[in-house]
Amino acid sequence: MESKRQSFLHTLHPISLLSYLLLVLMLTLIYNHPLYIATLLILIIWLNFCVDKAQQFLSYLRLAIPMLVLTIVINLVMNQQGTTFIVCFSKLPLLGSLQFSWEALLYGTVMTGKMIIILAVFSVLSQDFDPDRSMLLLNRTASKTALLVSLSLRMIPRLSQEMGSIMEVFRIRGLDFDTGLRREKIRKRFFLVKALLITSLESSWDTAESLQARAFGAGPRTRYQPEMFRPRDFIVCIGSSVALLASVVLLLGKKGFYTFYPQIGPLFNNAAPLGSQFLLILGLVVPILLEVGHQKWSYMSSKI
Amino acid sequence: MVLYEFKDLTYYYPQNSEPVLKGLDLNLEEGEFILLVGHSGSGKSSLLRMLGGLIPDFYGGRVEGSICYRGQKLRDWNRPALAQEVGMVFQNPEKQLLFRSVEREIAFGLENLGIPGVEMRRRIAEVMDFFGLHGLKQPQSTIDLSGGEKQKLVLASVVAMQPRVLLLDEPTSQLDPVAAEEILNLVKKLNEELGITVILVEQRLERCLHLADRTIVMGKGQIEAEGTPEEIVAWLAEKQNPFIPPVAKLFANLGFKPIPLTVKQGRRVIRKIIEGNGVIPKSDDKKEIGHLEGIKSNTKKAINLQKVWFSYPDSSEVLRGINLEIEAGEFVAIMGANGAGKSTLLRHLTALLQPDRGRVEVLGHNLKDLRPAEAAHWVGYLAQNPNHYLLNDTVEAELCFTLQNLGIKQGNLVDETLQSFDLTRYREANPRNLGEGEKQRVALASVLVSQPLVLLLDEPTRGMDWLIKNELGRLLKSLQHKKITILLVTHDIEFVAEYADRVILMYQGSIVADGSKHEVLSRGMFYAPQLNKLFQGVNNQVITHEDALKQMEAMAYDK
């Protein structure tokens, strides 16, 4: 049986991948124009589908939906600066008069779009960017911090397993975490915390002993750098640089911003230089095109 | 060439007035495979840490006498140089792994030694090949590896540092038999092919005694005996020491000299006897062997599972139509490979899990929709790690904790339980400060104080020495005498052969064998005790020491 190919993004050097995703995050935070946010949203969702993370992204999205809906609703209810009303209520009990405006709805939707982009970026990061790989970057300058972060990252699933086992033991010894008054429930959880703390302290001693036995902190270290900077990384970095430059040009021309209040502005009226917009999209689409090419033409990825 | 040289070495842990190592005089040669044995607290792990330079650097404490490594005082070696010379592997691989990536894990020690990048890559490639780790490479995380794979990775990380000496502190105690054998074979290969000096602390001598060039027996911080495995087995037999492995124990008790150490050597002796070329020594050389009889159970069902199916979310079926009846007062062992569904089955009997389909009854109570706290009135469960039971400040408080949670009046229950587990003298002691055997007893007492009629145990003998294991076995038998039904999940075939009455073998969520221990263990190839392997083809029913003695007597009579 033919095995599935590793994603193109996974083969990138951490620096090129991180710079690309950071650029997307930065642009998301800076821009508020609905069309720019929509473009970024389409690109990052396309990327998730290309690297076969659609399922994971959708699972994140499912978890975040209540919060996203709440963002739109709260903005709609609380923000009364808009002037183009969808519906007005003049005599509501407790609240008095209330107006829902198109401006508030659009603003809330754009903010929701931004949050979805952030989720999509982390969806790509979560599997295509192993925490140990990120630590390789930190390893150059702060090896002790890098080790601490790596240990913590490994500790979380281990503690979760440990907690599962301890909870099982407590439950079979008659400690029911779900019954009793709030104070009683807190007291029961305290036992769990205590047991976890004791176990963690004992484990930390063993880990420290293992570190000592493997000569950690004994003298000057060298650094293992298995990552190679290949032509594909140059291409992605050039793409990101072009997108960055184009975004700077657009920002200097005060493009990418949108007026929501008191009345929504025209979407297309604020015409930007088409060249800069084209270059921005082109730069950002580079990794996606390479990912598609990598999946379809092995010849292409062998060349870069 | 002498690697280590001890002269009158004594060591005290900080704030301890009693030395843990007392007046050791010992030489260890380069290239040797040395086995260090002794019961818990005998000082063998402390000695190993002394050899690795962790004592006193990491632990502190006071050292008297001297210890030299390659002619130079160990304290004068700087840390990187010593770490490059001496590698250490500890019991629990989980606590030694630091990274998620296999390569990063191996690279860590090399980075600490300041090995240049090019050399580092070569060494990583070499050990990955030697240990067959390529299959574990990216994107698999070290968190998802099995226990055996984790320990193999730890070993590979240490070997990549190219040590002259490899110190191993019970590296197989947390592993199943297959993984344990693989690790020990790799260690032997390192000793034979790369000439690395190996010093191994191990409890299960049947796995490794034959691998060693020299065995050192420790007791109370001193060397009680040292010599070749054959000499040590003879010494252990003379002292009636429980550490002696089953095959050697049989021949030693019958007065054979030299004493066979392995099944292969033992079978050769038996073949000679059968062919008429060998002699069974006179019976007055025999020593009495204690034996515990199995108890006939009554007919009341303690456990009843009907067509139980179960699968975890996002996984295939773990239990596949299990039908099982266990009568009250039976002592049953469940065996099988990792992932066979043994522990999942136990969890169903405690109501920690509910079946997808089928019915689970304990003492006539249907566990459907019951909470574990409710089932705990009839079922006691001892999980793998006894430390998870020890969180109160005193042993007495630990027992009271269970009673309080279950709403049972204390009455004389605590006193009686402490007495029956021989724990009265530890009543006020902090359970975490006790020895391994006592910890296990406190954990068991904290479960049994509520007087459940069914006791479930998950791998209770993991990491135990023979002394503590025998103690546990006798304790379980005494509970069985009190009509408590015992269901045990384990990989420890020798323990099962000695103490259980009935054995169930599981494979991929189904029961593939179920019967008396003689029926199940005598028909297996892998799931068979050493003594059964010894008499395969002669009398397949032999599984215990007593069976083997009777068989030898029968053979002597035939002659």
PDB file of C-alpha atoms in Angstrom, chain B residues 266-369:
ATOM      1  CA  GLY B 266      18.889 -28.220  32.722  1.00  0.00           C
ATOM      2  CA  ARG B 267      17.353 -30.137  29.823  1.00  0.00           C
ATOM      3  CA  ARG B 268      20.777 -31.556  28.998  1.00  0.00           C
ATOM      4  CA  VAL B 269      21.015 -32.938  32.563  1.00  0.00           C
ATOM      5  CA  ILE B 270      17.486 -34.366  32.404  1.00  0.00           C
ATOM      6  CA  ARG B 271      18.197 -35.966  29.017  1.00  0.00           C
ATOM      7  CA  LYS B 272      21.261 -37.647  30.529  1.00  0.00           C
ATOM      8  CA  ILE B 273      19.164 -38.962  33.418  1.00  0.00           C
ATOM      9  CA  ILE B 274      16.531 -40.321  31.047  1.00  0.00           C
ATOM     10  CA  GLU B 275      19.163 -41.926  28.850  1.00  0.00           C
ATOM     11  CA  GLY B 276      20.657 -43.537  31.956  1.00  0.00           C
ATOM     12  CA  ASN B 277      23.922 -41.591  31.933  1.00  0.00           C
ATOM     13  CA  GLY B 278      23.066 -39.271  34.776  1.00  0.00           C
ATOM     14  CA  VAL B 279      22.408 -39.769  38.457  1.00  0.00           C
ATOM     15  CA  ILE B 280      19.957 -37.989  40.708  1.00  0.00           C
ATOM     16  CA  PRO B 281      21.790 -37.352  43.958  1.00  0.00           C
ATOM     17  CA  LYS B 282      20.568 -39.064  47.126  1.00  0.00           C
ATOM     18  CA  SER B 283      17.408 -37.732  48.667  1.00  0.00           C
ATOM     19  CA  ASP B 284      19.060 -36.674  51.929  1.00  0.00           C
ATOM     20  CA  ASP B 285      20.636 -33.799  49.968  1.00  0.00           C
ATOM     21  CA  LYS B 286      17.163 -32.407  49.378  1.00  0.00           C
ATOM     22  CA  LYS B 287      15.870 -29.418  51.225  1.00  0.00           C
ATOM     23  CA  GLU B 288      12.266 -28.932  52.208  1.00  0.00           C
ATOM     24  CA  ILE B 289      10.299 -26.656  49.971  1.00  0.00           C
ATOM     25  CA  GLY B 290       7.241 -24.902  51.361  1.00  0.00           C
ATOM     26  CA  HIS B 291       4.152 -25.146  49.195  1.00  0.00           C
ATOM     27  CA  LEU B 292       0.772 -23.527  49.424  1.00  0.00           C
ATOM     28  CA  GLU B 293      -2.177 -25.607  48.398  1.00  0.00           C
ATOM     29  CA  GLY B 294      -4.871 -24.168  46.167  1.00  0.00           C
ATOM     30  CA  ILE B 295      -8.231 -23.768  47.803  1.00  0.00           C
ATOM     31  CA  LYS B 296     -11.324 -25.429  46.502  1.00  0.00           C
ATOM     32  CA  SER B 297     -13.876 -22.759  45.900  1.00  0.00           C
ATOM     33  CA  ASN B 298     -17.567 -22.968  46.631  1.00  0.00           C
ATOM     34  CA  THR B 299     -19.995 -22.657  43.762  1.00  0.00           C
ATOM     35  CA  LYS B 300     -21.267 -19.104  44.255  1.00  0.00           C
ATOM     36  CA  LYS B 301     -20.422 -16.805  41.361  1.00  0.00           C
ATOM     37  CA  ALA B 302     -18.311 -13.851  42.331  1.00  0.00           C
ATOM     38  CA  ILE B 303     -17.814 -12.463  38.832  1.00  0.00           C
ATOM     39  CA  ASN B 304     -20.006 -12.985  35.816  1.00  0.00           C
ATOM     40  CA  LEU B 305     -19.413 -11.344  32.441  1.00  0.00           C
ATOM     41  CA  GLN B 306     -21.824 -12.013  29.607  1.00  0.00           C
ATOM     42  CA  LYS B 307     -20.896 -11.097  26.035  1.00  0.00           C
ATOM     43  CA  VAL B 308     -19.027  -7.956  27.029  1.00  0.00           C
ATOM     44  CA  TRP B 309     -17.893  -5.694  24.172  1.00  0.00           C
ATOM     45  CA  PHE B 310     -16.015  -2.471  24.657  1.00  0.00           C
ATOM     46  CA  SER B 311     -14.040   0.038  22.641  1.00  0.00           C
ATOM     47  CA  TYR B 312     -12.402   3.307  23.681  1.00  0.00           C
ATOM     48  CA  PRO B 313     -13.270   6.413  21.640  1.00  0.00           C
ATOM     49  CA  ASP B 314     -11.194   6.527  18.433  1.00  0.00           C
ATOM     50  CA  SER B 315      -9.872   2.988  18.860  1.00  0.00           C
ATOM     51  CA  SER B 316     -10.788  -0.473  17.734  1.00  0.00           C
ATOM     52  CA  GLU B 317     -12.582  -2.961  19.982  1.00  0.00           C
ATOM     53  CA  VAL B 318     -10.607  -3.726  23.128  1.00  0.00           C
ATOM     54  CA  LEU B 319     -12.977  -6.353  24.529  1.00  0.00           C
ATOM     55  CA  ARG B 320     -14.705  -8.641  22.062  1.00  0.00           C
ATOM     56  CA  GLY B 321     -17.577 -10.673  23.428  1.00  0.00           C
ATOM     57  CA  ILE B 322     -16.026 -11.708  26.737  1.00  0.00           C
ATOM     58  CA  ASN B 323     -17.846 -14.456  28.633  1.00  0.00           C
ATOM     59  CA  LEU B 324     -16.350 -15.198  32.014  1.00  0.00           C
ATOM     60  CA  GLU B 325     -17.494 -16.771  35.257  1.00  0.00           C
ATOM     61  CA  ILE B 326     -15.375 -16.780  38.382  1.00  0.00           C
ATOM     62  CA  GLU B 327     -16.520 -18.492  41.534  1.00  0.00           C
ATOM     63  CA  ALA B 328     -16.180 -17.026  44.997  1.00  0.00           C
ATOM     64  CA  GLY B 329     -12.805 -17.772  46.569  1.00  0.00           C
ATOM     65  CA  GLU B 330     -10.989 -18.486  43.299  1.00  0.00           C
ATOM     66  CA  PHE B 331      -7.479 -17.125  42.647  1.00  0.00           C
ATOM     67  CA  VAL B 332      -7.390 -16.309  38.946  1.00  0.00           C
ATOM     68  CA  ALA B 333      -4.592 -14.801  36.878  1.00  0.00           C
ATOM     69  CA  ILE B 334      -5.147 -13.043  33.549  1.00  0.00           C
ATOM     70  CA  MET B 335      -2.180 -13.018  31.198  1.00  0.00           C
ATOM     71  CA  GLY B 336      -1.553 -11.815  27.665  1.00  0.00           C
ATOM     72  CA  ALA B 337       0.429  -9.317  25.624  1.00  0.00           C
ATOM     73  CA  ASN B 338       0.139  -5.552  26.110  1.00  0.00           C
ATOM     74  CA  GLY B 339      -3.068  -4.296  24.521  1.00  0.00           C
ATOM     75  CA  ALA B 340      -4.836  -7.638  24.906  1.00  0.00           C
ATOM     76  CA  GLY B 341      -7.533  -5.970  27.033  1.00  0.00           C
ATOM     77  CA  LYS B 342      -6.544  -7.288  30.480  1.00  0.00           C
ATOM     78  CA  SER B 343      -6.560  -3.979  32.363  1.00  0.00           C
ATOM     79  CA  THR B 344      -9.681  -2.838  30.508  1.00  0.00           C
ATOM     80  CA  LEU B 345     -11.411  -5.980  31.737  1.00  0.00           C
ATOM     81  CA  LEU B 346     -10.415  -5.179  35.338  1.00  0.00           C
ATOM     82  CA  ARG B 347     -11.757  -1.632  34.975  1.00  0.00           C
ATOM     83  CA  HIS B 348     -15.124  -3.024  33.964  1.00  0.00           C
ATOM     84  CA  LEU B 349     -15.262  -4.970  37.216  1.00  0.00           C
ATOM     85  CA  THR B 350     -14.789  -1.778  39.236  1.00  0.00           C
ATOM     86  CA  ALA B 351     -17.416   0.194  37.250  1.00  0.00           C
ATOM     87  CA  LEU B 352     -14.679   2.570  36.105  1.00  0.00           C
ATOM     88  CA  LEU B 353     -15.761   1.557  32.603  1.00  0.00           C
ATOM     89  CA  GLN B 354     -19.158   0.490  31.347  1.00  0.00           C
ATOM     90  CA  PRO B 355     -19.443  -2.032  28.498  1.00  0.00           C
ATOM     91  CA  ASP B 356     -20.756  -0.973  25.092  1.00  0.00           C
ATOM     92  CA  ARG B 357     -22.700  -4.229  25.054  1.00  0.00           C
ATOM     93  CA  GLY B 358     -23.140  -7.110  27.458  1.00  0.00           C
ATOM     94  CA  ARG B 359     -23.544  -7.507  31.202  1.00  0.00           C
ATOM     95  CA  VAL B 360     -21.076  -7.277  34.082  1.00  0.00           C
ATOM     96  CA  GLU B 361     -22.040  -8.702  37.476  1.00  0.00           C
ATOM     97  CA  VAL B 362     -20.010  -8.801  40.655  1.00  0.00           C
ATOM     98  CA  LEU B 363     -21.385 -10.852  43.555  1.00  0.00           C
ATOM     99  CA  GLY B 364     -24.772 -10.820  41.840  1.00  0.00           C
ATOM    100  CA  HIS B 365     -24.859  -7.008  41.459  1.00  0.00           C
ATOM    101  CA  ASN B 366     -25.228  -5.669  37.946  1.00  0.00           C
ATOM    102  CA  LEU B 367     -22.622  -2.904  37.626  1.00  0.00           C
ATOM    103  CA  LYS B 368     -24.573  -1.095  34.912  1.00  0.00           C
ATOM    104  CA  ASP B 369     -24.968   2.572  35.789  1.00  0.00           C
TER     105      ASP B 369
END
